[in-house]
Amino acid sequence: MATMRAVDITNGSGPATSLHIASIPKPSASSGQAIVKIKAFGLNRMDLLQREGHYPVPPQAPKTLGVEFSGTIEELSSDSKDNFKKGDEVFGLAYGGAYAEYIAVNTKMLLHKPAHLSWEEAAGVPETWITATQAMYLVGEFTRGKTVLWHAGASSVSIAGIQLSKLGGAAAIYVTASSQEKIDFCVKELGATAGFNYKTQDWSKEVLKATDGKGVDLIIDFVGQSYFQGNLDTAARDGRIVHLGAMSGTKLPAGVDIRAFVMKRVRFEGSSLRSRDPEYQGKLRDKLETYLDKFEDGTFKIYVEKVLPWENIVEAHQLMEKNSTKGKIICTID
């Protein structure tokens, strides 16, 4: 049996220090799949949760971490119908398995890598930009002229989301973040309207003040429990709250006031991307493909905070755990 190197977790789950590179069976291409030799992969917060045993991994996913990558096609299944061939430079999204030398992935989730994108940049695009697109358009039903609030403004998804909101014609784009440096980055570099430091300000009151009490039409949240009441208070009439994560937990304290659901007709909807079927993910991949010229002409920018060799995967996870980065953490495989 052919083998490859991949990042494994001692005892199946644990802290960052339990990550190490091991030898595991190399995947083979099933119907509709390609085998990609990976050049680089991106880190995502779900990787930390999965490493600790707290993420519901879809049944079709391998146990190896990682959902976004760039590389070259080494092999294609005989029934592959998409416009790919051996040797093509690609990047894409997978259900798992990207922390490895090779990955088996549905060709519906691959894109040709433009020459102007480096391997590192391309590896940081799929999960981030597809998640932001899904949250804004498919779940949040964003339309031109609406106002948007992106929590965790300097996170990779929100960095993409701010740029998408700007291109999409948002009337105003607000962010929350943990430092003035991150807020300045979101406002001065990315073009957000204003930002609020959740450590030093009551962000929900500040958003209401900035909107003359109207609130915002669309809120994208990754924080969960500690932001639940603030989100309801800040949502505009007929506002949408898109719930993508629960970094502060999932259990609400006593006394949460849910009157906004009736009084303001607020809609709260949770979503995930990884559990979706290939057809759903494929539609988002097609949408991402329409953005590629925006990366080339500079309308959209990919922010890579740190590139590390994958042998330093422990350091990469520990860096993500600090919540200090602005943009992607990428690992490369020689």
PDB file of C-alpha atoms in Angstrom, residues 13-220:
ATOM      1  CA  SER A  13      -7.323  14.564  20.137  1.00  0.00           C
ATOM      2  CA  GLY A  14      -5.496  16.981  22.383  1.00  0.00           C
ATOM      3  CA  PRO A  15      -3.576  20.267  22.623  1.00  0.00           C
ATOM      4  CA  ALA A  16      -1.463  21.762  19.830  1.00  0.00           C
ATOM      5  CA  THR A  17       1.567  19.893  21.152  1.00  0.00           C
ATOM      6  CA  SER A  18      -0.134  16.589  20.261  1.00  0.00           C
ATOM      7  CA  LEU A  19       0.254  17.356  16.537  1.00  0.00           C
ATOM      8  CA  HIS A  20       3.012  15.539  14.674  1.00  0.00           C
ATOM      9  CA  ILE A  21       3.808  14.287  11.175  1.00  0.00           C
ATOM     10  CA  ALA A  22       3.252  10.566  10.630  1.00  0.00           C
ATOM     11  CA  SER A  23       3.024   8.083   7.775  1.00  0.00           C
ATOM     12  CA  ILE A  24      -0.523   7.107   6.715  1.00  0.00           C
ATOM     13  CA  PRO A  25      -2.064   5.418   3.643  1.00  0.00           C
ATOM     14  CA  LYS A  26      -2.126   7.606   0.537  1.00  0.00           C
ATOM     15  CA  PRO A  27      -5.672   8.185  -0.763  1.00  0.00           C
ATOM     16  CA  SER A  28      -6.846   6.993  -4.166  1.00  0.00           C
ATOM     17  CA  ALA A  29      -9.295   8.761  -6.459  1.00  0.00           C
ATOM     18  CA  SER A  30     -12.914   7.643  -6.205  1.00  0.00           C
ATOM     19  CA  SER A  31     -15.551   8.522  -8.794  1.00  0.00           C
ATOM     20  CA  GLY A  32     -15.437  12.209  -9.686  1.00  0.00           C
ATOM     21  CA  GLN A  33     -12.297  12.879  -7.669  1.00  0.00           C
ATOM     22  CA  ALA A  34      -8.753  14.075  -8.260  1.00  0.00           C
ATOM     23  CA  ILE A  35      -5.622  13.369  -6.264  1.00  0.00           C
ATOM     24  CA  VAL A  36      -3.818  16.647  -5.589  1.00  0.00           C
ATOM     25  CA  LYS A  37      -0.194  16.860  -4.455  1.00  0.00           C
ATOM     26  CA  ILE A  38      -0.402  19.618  -1.875  1.00  0.00           C
ATOM     27  CA  LYS A  39       1.914  22.637  -1.930  1.00  0.00           C
ATOM     28  CA  ALA A  40       0.255  24.666   0.846  1.00  0.00           C
ATOM     29  CA  PHE A  41      -2.740  24.490   3.183  1.00  0.00           C
ATOM     30  CA  GLY A  42      -4.627  27.062   5.233  1.00  0.00           C
ATOM     31  CA  LEU A  43      -5.490  26.913   8.924  1.00  0.00           C
ATOM     32  CA  ASN A  44      -9.045  27.539  10.121  1.00  0.00           C
ATOM     33  CA  ARG A  45     -10.586  27.798  13.568  1.00  0.00           C
ATOM     34  CA  MET A  46     -12.523  24.582  12.988  1.00  0.00           C
ATOM     35  CA  ASP A  47      -9.141  22.799  12.855  1.00  0.00           C
ATOM     36  CA  LEU A  48      -8.500  23.780  16.478  1.00  0.00           C
ATOM     37  CA  LEU A  49     -11.923  22.504  17.532  1.00  0.00           C
ATOM     38  CA  GLN A  50     -11.497  19.262  15.583  1.00  0.00           C
ATOM     39  CA  ARG A  51      -8.042  18.725  17.081  1.00  0.00           C
ATOM     40  CA  GLU A  52      -9.590  18.988  20.548  1.00  0.00           C
ATOM     41  CA  GLY A  53     -12.432  16.619  19.645  1.00  0.00           C
ATOM     42  CA  HIS A  54     -15.136  19.322  19.697  1.00  0.00           C
ATOM     43  CA  TYR A  55     -16.050  19.549  16.011  1.00  0.00           C
ATOM     44  CA  PRO A  56     -18.719  17.362  14.333  1.00  0.00           C
ATOM     45  CA  VAL A  57     -16.727  16.023  11.394  1.00  0.00           C
ATOM     46  CA  PRO A  58     -18.898  15.003   8.398  1.00  0.00           C
ATOM     47  CA  PRO A  59     -18.956  11.242   7.784  1.00  0.00           C
ATOM     48  CA  GLN A  60     -17.205  11.495   4.403  1.00  0.00           C
ATOM     49  CA  ALA A  61     -14.223  13.367   5.852  1.00  0.00           C
ATOM     50  CA  PRO A  62     -10.906  11.663   6.578  1.00  0.00           C
ATOM     51  CA  LYS A  63      -9.658  12.062  10.139  1.00  0.00           C
ATOM     52  CA  THR A  64      -6.740  14.220   8.949  1.00  0.00           C
ATOM     53  CA  LEU A  65      -7.285  17.945   9.597  1.00  0.00           C
ATOM     54  CA  GLY A  66      -7.553  20.673   6.985  1.00  0.00           C
ATOM     55  CA  VAL A  67     -10.133  21.803   4.432  1.00  0.00           C
ATOM     56  CA  GLU A  68      -8.343  24.249   2.084  1.00  0.00           C
ATOM     57  CA  PHE A  69      -5.216  23.779   0.000  1.00  0.00           C
ATOM     58  CA  SER A  70      -3.309  24.480  -3.201  1.00  0.00           C
ATOM     59  CA  GLY A  71      -1.281  22.075  -5.300  1.00  0.00           C
ATOM     60  CA  THR A  72      -1.009  20.134  -8.558  1.00  0.00           C
ATOM     61  CA  ILE A  73      -3.253  17.386  -9.890  1.00  0.00           C
ATOM     62  CA  GLU A  74      -1.416  14.065  -9.875  1.00  0.00           C
ATOM     63  CA  GLU A  75      -4.283  11.761 -10.827  1.00  0.00           C
ATOM     64  CA  LEU A  76      -7.896  11.975 -12.038  1.00  0.00           C
ATOM     65  CA  SER A  77     -10.671   9.392 -11.841  1.00  0.00           C
ATOM     66  CA  SER A  78     -11.630   7.983 -15.241  1.00  0.00           C
ATOM     67  CA  ASP A  79     -15.118   9.522 -15.049  1.00  0.00           C
ATOM     68  CA  SER A  80     -13.954  13.054 -14.190  1.00  0.00           C
ATOM     69  CA  LYS A  81     -16.057  15.434 -16.290  1.00  0.00           C
ATOM     70  CA  ASP A  82     -14.674  18.786 -15.194  1.00  0.00           C
ATOM     71  CA  ASN A  83     -12.115  20.761 -17.139  1.00  0.00           C
ATOM     72  CA  PHE A  84      -9.001  19.466 -15.394  1.00  0.00           C
ATOM     73  CA  LYS A  85      -5.989  17.415 -16.431  1.00  0.00           C
ATOM     74  CA  LYS A  86      -2.909  15.952 -14.777  1.00  0.00           C
ATOM     75  CA  GLY A  87      -0.367  18.596 -13.851  1.00  0.00           C
ATOM     76  CA  ASP A  88      -2.887  21.424 -13.509  1.00  0.00           C
ATOM     77  CA  GLU A  89      -2.181  23.932 -10.746  1.00  0.00           C
ATOM     78  CA  VAL A  90      -5.307  24.118  -8.579  1.00  0.00           C
ATOM     79  CA  PHE A  91      -6.690  25.238  -5.245  1.00  0.00           C
ATOM     80  CA  GLY A  92      -9.828  24.085  -3.530  1.00  0.00           C
ATOM     81  CA  LEU A  93     -12.008  23.064  -0.632  1.00  0.00           C
ATOM     82  CA  ALA A  94     -12.289  19.593   0.890  1.00  0.00           C
ATOM     83  CA  TYR A  95     -14.220  17.873   3.685  1.00  0.00           C
ATOM     84  CA  GLY A  96     -10.876  17.204   5.375  1.00  0.00           C
ATOM     85  CA  GLY A  97      -7.412  15.801   4.771  1.00  0.00           C
ATOM     86  CA  ALA A  98      -5.490  18.913   3.669  1.00  0.00           C
ATOM     87  CA  TYR A  99      -2.754  18.619   6.310  1.00  0.00           C
ATOM     88  CA  ALA A 100      -1.037  15.999   4.144  1.00  0.00           C
ATOM     89  CA  GLU A 101       1.165  15.454   1.100  1.00  0.00           C
ATOM     90  CA  TYR A 102      -1.809  14.289  -0.998  1.00  0.00           C
ATOM     91  CA  ILE A 103      -5.573  14.740  -0.883  1.00  0.00           C
ATOM     92  CA  ALA A 104      -8.525  13.129  -2.669  1.00  0.00           C
ATOM     93  CA  VAL A 105     -11.087  15.801  -3.547  1.00  0.00           C
ATOM     94  CA  ASN A 106     -14.215  16.135  -5.684  1.00  0.00           C
ATOM     95  CA  THR A 107     -13.318  18.060  -8.854  1.00  0.00           C
ATOM     96  CA  LYS A 108     -16.481  20.167  -8.285  1.00  0.00           C
ATOM     97  CA  MET A 109     -14.534  21.838  -5.473  1.00  0.00           C
ATOM     98  CA  LEU A 110     -11.361  22.620  -7.415  1.00  0.00           C
ATOM     99  CA  LEU A 111     -10.436  25.829  -9.230  1.00  0.00           C
ATOM    100  CA  HIS A 112      -7.572  26.515 -11.594  1.00  0.00           C
ATOM    101  CA  LYS A 113      -4.946  28.541  -9.741  1.00  0.00           C
ATOM    102  CA  PRO A 114      -4.380  31.887 -11.484  1.00  0.00           C
ATOM    103  CA  ALA A 115      -0.727  32.588 -12.223  1.00  0.00           C
ATOM    104  CA  HIS A 116      -0.859  35.835 -10.230  1.00  0.00           C
ATOM    105  CA  LEU A 117      -1.656  33.982  -6.981  1.00  0.00           C
ATOM    106  CA  SER A 118       1.156  32.319  -5.051  1.00  0.00           C
ATOM    107  CA  TRP A 119       0.646  28.828  -3.638  1.00  0.00           C
ATOM    108  CA  GLU A 120       0.365  30.385  -0.177  1.00  0.00           C
ATOM    109  CA  GLU A 121      -2.229  32.959  -1.235  1.00  0.00           C
ATOM    110  CA  ALA A 122      -4.314  30.413  -3.128  1.00  0.00           C
ATOM    111  CA  ALA A 123      -4.375  28.050  -0.135  1.00  0.00           C
ATOM    112  CA  GLY A 124      -5.906  30.823   1.972  1.00  0.00           C
ATOM    113  CA  VAL A 125      -8.821  31.605  -0.347  1.00  0.00           C
ATOM    114  CA  PRO A 126     -11.365  28.735  -0.539  1.00  0.00           C
ATOM    115  CA  GLU A 127     -12.770  28.281   2.979  1.00  0.00           C
ATOM    116  CA  THR A 128     -12.528  31.961   3.824  1.00  0.00           C
ATOM    117  CA  TRP A 129     -14.131  33.526   0.765  1.00  0.00           C
ATOM    118  CA  ILE A 130     -16.717  30.771   0.286  1.00  0.00           C
ATOM    119  CA  THR A 131     -17.821  31.011   3.938  1.00  0.00           C
ATOM    120  CA  ALA A 132     -18.155  34.806   3.692  1.00  0.00           C
ATOM    121  CA  THR A 133     -20.121  34.490   0.448  1.00  0.00           C
ATOM    122  CA  GLN A 134     -22.434  31.859   1.921  1.00  0.00           C
ATOM    123  CA  ALA A 135     -23.071  33.924   5.060  1.00  0.00           C
ATOM    124  CA  MET A 136     -23.793  37.117   3.140  1.00  0.00           C
ATOM    125  CA  TYR A 137     -25.798  35.923   0.187  1.00  0.00           C
ATOM    126  CA  LEU A 138     -27.192  32.414   0.647  1.00  0.00           C
ATOM    127  CA  VAL A 139     -28.079  32.716   4.337  1.00  0.00           C
ATOM    128  CA  GLY A 140     -28.159  36.470   5.018  1.00  0.00           C
ATOM    129  CA  GLU A 141     -29.802  37.375   1.685  1.00  0.00           C
ATOM    130  CA  PHE A 142     -27.739  40.538   1.427  1.00  0.00           C
ATOM    131  CA  THR A 143     -28.731  43.098  -1.208  1.00  0.00           C
ATOM    132  CA  ARG A 144     -27.214  46.408  -2.235  1.00  0.00           C
ATOM    133  CA  GLY A 145     -27.910  49.260   0.185  1.00  0.00           C
ATOM    134  CA  LYS A 146     -28.126  47.149   3.354  1.00  0.00           C
ATOM    135  CA  THR A 147     -25.924  47.692   6.389  1.00  0.00           C
ATOM    136  CA  VAL A 148     -23.646  44.927   7.699  1.00  0.00           C
ATOM    137  CA  LEU A 149     -21.848  44.111  10.951  1.00  0.00           C
ATOM    138  CA  TRP A 150     -18.963  41.646  10.821  1.00  0.00           C
ATOM    139  CA  HIS A 151     -17.859  40.408  14.222  1.00  0.00           C
ATOM    140  CA  ALA A 152     -14.207  39.337  14.622  1.00  0.00           C
ATOM    141  CA  GLY A 153     -13.421  41.955  12.003  1.00  0.00           C
ATOM    142  CA  ALA A 154      -9.763  40.990  11.532  1.00  0.00           C
ATOM    143  CA  SER A 155     -10.504  37.273  11.154  1.00  0.00           C
ATOM    144  CA  SER A 156      -9.952  35.822   7.695  1.00  0.00           C
ATOM    145  CA  VAL A 157     -13.669  35.326   6.972  1.00  0.00           C
ATOM    146  CA  SER A 158     -14.535  38.867   8.027  1.00  0.00           C
ATOM    147  CA  ILE A 159     -11.595  40.303   6.063  1.00  0.00           C
ATOM    148  CA  ALA A 160     -13.139  38.658   2.996  1.00  0.00           C
ATOM    149  CA  GLY A 161     -16.630  39.695   4.085  1.00  0.00           C
ATOM    150  CA  ILE A 162     -15.750  43.368   4.467  1.00  0.00           C
ATOM    151  CA  GLN A 163     -14.354  43.389   0.933  1.00  0.00           C
ATOM    152  CA  LEU A 164     -17.404  41.539  -0.423  1.00  0.00           C
ATOM    153  CA  SER A 165     -19.726  43.973   1.383  1.00  0.00           C
ATOM    154  CA  LYS A 166     -17.905  46.930  -0.124  1.00  0.00           C
ATOM    155  CA  LEU A 167     -18.111  45.531  -3.652  1.00  0.00           C
ATOM    156  CA  GLY A 168     -21.733  44.521  -3.089  1.00  0.00           C
ATOM    157  CA  GLY A 169     -22.772  48.084  -2.282  1.00  0.00           C
ATOM    158  CA  ALA A 170     -23.363  47.972   1.459  1.00  0.00           C
ATOM    159  CA  ALA A 171     -24.623  51.292   2.825  1.00  0.00           C
ATOM    160  CA  ALA A 172     -22.347  50.903   5.854  1.00  0.00           C
ATOM    161  CA  ILE A 173     -19.970  48.206   7.106  1.00  0.00           C
ATOM    162  CA  TYR A 174     -19.279  47.875  10.839  1.00  0.00           C
ATOM    163  CA  VAL A 175     -16.867  45.582  12.658  1.00  0.00           C
ATOM    164  CA  THR A 176     -15.966  44.521  16.164  1.00  0.00           C
ATOM    165  CA  ALA A 177     -12.409  43.597  17.118  1.00  0.00           C
ATOM    166  CA  SER A 178     -10.154  43.223  20.152  1.00  0.00           C
ATOM    167  CA  SER A 179      -7.735  46.099  19.551  1.00  0.00           C
ATOM    168  CA  GLN A 180      -7.499  49.543  17.997  1.00  0.00           C
ATOM    169  CA  GLU A 181      -4.822  48.171  15.654  1.00  0.00           C
ATOM    170  CA  LYS A 182      -7.292  45.640  14.244  1.00  0.00           C
ATOM    171  CA  ILE A 183     -10.044  48.269  13.980  1.00  0.00           C
ATOM    172  CA  ASP A 184      -7.704  50.635  12.123  1.00  0.00           C
ATOM    173  CA  PHE A 185      -6.807  47.784   9.767  1.00  0.00           C
ATOM    174  CA  CYS A 186     -10.489  47.074   9.050  1.00  0.00           C
ATOM    175  CA  VAL A 187     -11.378  50.738   8.520  1.00  0.00           C
ATOM    176  CA  LYS A 188      -8.271  52.219   6.889  1.00  0.00           C
ATOM    177  CA  GLU A 189      -7.017  49.203   4.970  1.00  0.00           C
ATOM    178  CA  LEU A 190     -10.217  47.302   4.116  1.00  0.00           C
ATOM    179  CA  GLY A 191     -12.739  50.128   3.935  1.00  0.00           C
ATOM    180  CA  ALA A 192     -15.114  49.380   6.806  1.00  0.00           C
ATOM    181  CA  THR A 193     -17.208  52.363   7.924  1.00  0.00           C
ATOM    182  CA  ALA A 194     -16.374  52.086  11.642  1.00  0.00           C
ATOM    183  CA  GLY A 195     -15.176  49.589  14.222  1.00  0.00           C
ATOM    184  CA  PHE A 196     -15.730  48.994  17.925  1.00  0.00           C
ATOM    185  CA  ASN A 197     -13.390  47.476  20.484  1.00  0.00           C
ATOM    186  CA  TYR A 198     -15.384  44.860  22.374  1.00  0.00           C
ATOM    187  CA  LYS A 199     -12.847  44.888  25.207  1.00  0.00           C
ATOM    188  CA  THR A 200     -13.175  48.591  25.970  1.00  0.00           C
ATOM    189  CA  GLN A 201     -16.597  49.529  24.552  1.00  0.00           C
ATOM    190  CA  ASP A 202     -20.182  48.324  24.735  1.00  0.00           C
ATOM    191  CA  TRP A 203     -20.197  47.485  21.040  1.00  0.00           C
ATOM    192  CA  SER A 204     -23.974  47.030  20.730  1.00  0.00           C
ATOM    193  CA  LYS A 205     -24.653  50.500  22.156  1.00  0.00           C
ATOM    194  CA  GLU A 206     -21.971  51.986  19.903  1.00  0.00           C
ATOM    195  CA  VAL A 207     -23.483  50.349  16.802  1.00  0.00           C
ATOM    196  CA  LEU A 208     -26.935  51.683  17.700  1.00  0.00           C
ATOM    197  CA  LYS A 209     -25.433  55.132  18.238  1.00  0.00           C
ATOM    198  CA  ALA A 210     -23.670  54.986  14.855  1.00  0.00           C
ATOM    199  CA  THR A 211     -26.916  53.999  13.121  1.00  0.00           C
ATOM    200  CA  ASP A 212     -29.127  56.577  14.865  1.00  0.00           C
ATOM    201  CA  GLY A 213     -30.861  53.771  16.730  1.00  0.00           C
ATOM    202  CA  LYS A 214     -31.881  51.858  13.612  1.00  0.00           C
ATOM    203  CA  GLY A 215     -29.421  49.005  14.011  1.00  0.00           C
ATOM    204  CA  VAL A 216     -27.962  46.947  11.175  1.00  0.00           C
ATOM    205  CA  ASP A 217     -29.662  44.802   8.548  1.00  0.00           C
ATOM    206  CA  LEU A 218     -27.204  41.893   8.589  1.00  0.00           C
ATOM    207  CA  ILE A 219     -24.989  40.610  11.410  1.00  0.00           C
ATOM    208  CA  ILE A 220     -22.442  37.817  10.887  1.00  0.00           C
TER     209      ILE A 220
END
